[in-house]
């Protein structure tokens, strides 16, 4: 005999979340854009695909959900030794004169202790270690997206005043010209009690639609 709990579950409107349903929700749908569809790799995650294309899927920082690179103990120790060897104490940075210990793109100024004038400029030659493991980005994807949007963009329709407002705006302009303060207080021609800012915008649209300067 079926229990009361089982009968309630059978009558419940809440559907069971099966593994097949979860997989459908997880798969990103990119069929709406042909440029992305042509370059999309189904074996990569959404974030990895965006990084590969040189785009970003999120403007703020990620809070977990990222793959971390796995390092062996020997690799970790070697990296620590390299960092310690390349480390320069903060008090020695300003007086460093060896170009091989100054990062590339930076320079040190040697000043005269008496006049404080710059007597020598030492440019750094130390190469900065670049991060590895990031996928190479495809160049030109942004240009392709912009070109596609320009080709398929719909022409913007010119703004026109509403039919029920056109006669009202015409009557207000003929009576007051550009005196929007008086228009605001005309209860007969301005039954909607439009403000000065609203009247300026609506009459500007009306002027453009009717060729009034």
mmCIF file of C-alpha atoms in Angstrom, residues 4 11 17 40 44 71 74 83 109-110 116 118-119 121 136 170-171 174 179 183 191 210-211:
data_model
loop_
_atom_site.group_PDB
_atom_site.id
_atom_site.type_symbol
_atom_site.label_atom_id
_atom_site.label_comp_id
_atom_site.label_asym_id
_atom_site.label_seq_id
_atom_site.Cartn_x
_atom_site.Cartn_y
_atom_site.Cartn_z
ATOM 1 C CA UNK A 4 0.537 9.228 2.352
ATOM 2 C CA UNK A 11 0.087 14.946 -6.853
ATOM 3 C CA UNK A 17 15.013 17.652 -11.669
ATOM 4 C CA UNK A 40 32.640 28.345 -30.559
ATOM 5 C CA UNK A 44 35.439 24.340 -23.617
ATOM 6 C CA UNK A 71 51.630 22.053 -9.711
ATOM 7 C CA UNK A 74 59.239 20.250 -7.338
ATOM 8 C CA UNK A 83 60.767 34.423 -6.654
ATOM 9 C CA UNK A 109 67.112 58.422 -11.429
ATOM 10 C CA UNK A 110 70.500 59.195 -9.864
ATOM 11 C CA UNK A 116 69.074 67.243 -6.088
ATOM 12 C CA UNK A 118 69.211 64.304 -12.038
ATOM 13 C CA UNK A 119 72.710 63.375 -13.184
ATOM 14 C CA UNK A 121 69.097 57.771 -15.793
ATOM 15 C CA UNK A 136 45.616 32.318 -26.863
ATOM 16 C CA UNK A 170 1.138 72.709 -32.619
ATOM 17 C CA UNK A 171 -1.391 74.928 -30.826
ATOM 18 C CA UNK A 174 1.704 78.819 -32.447
ATOM 19 C CA UNK A 179 8.041 80.380 -24.136
ATOM 20 C CA UNK A 183 2.910 76.812 -21.979
ATOM 21 C CA UNK A 191 -4.421 69.537 -19.991
ATOM 22 C CA UNK A 210 7.349 69.023 -39.339
ATOM 23 C CA UNK A 211 10.535 70.746 -40.517
#
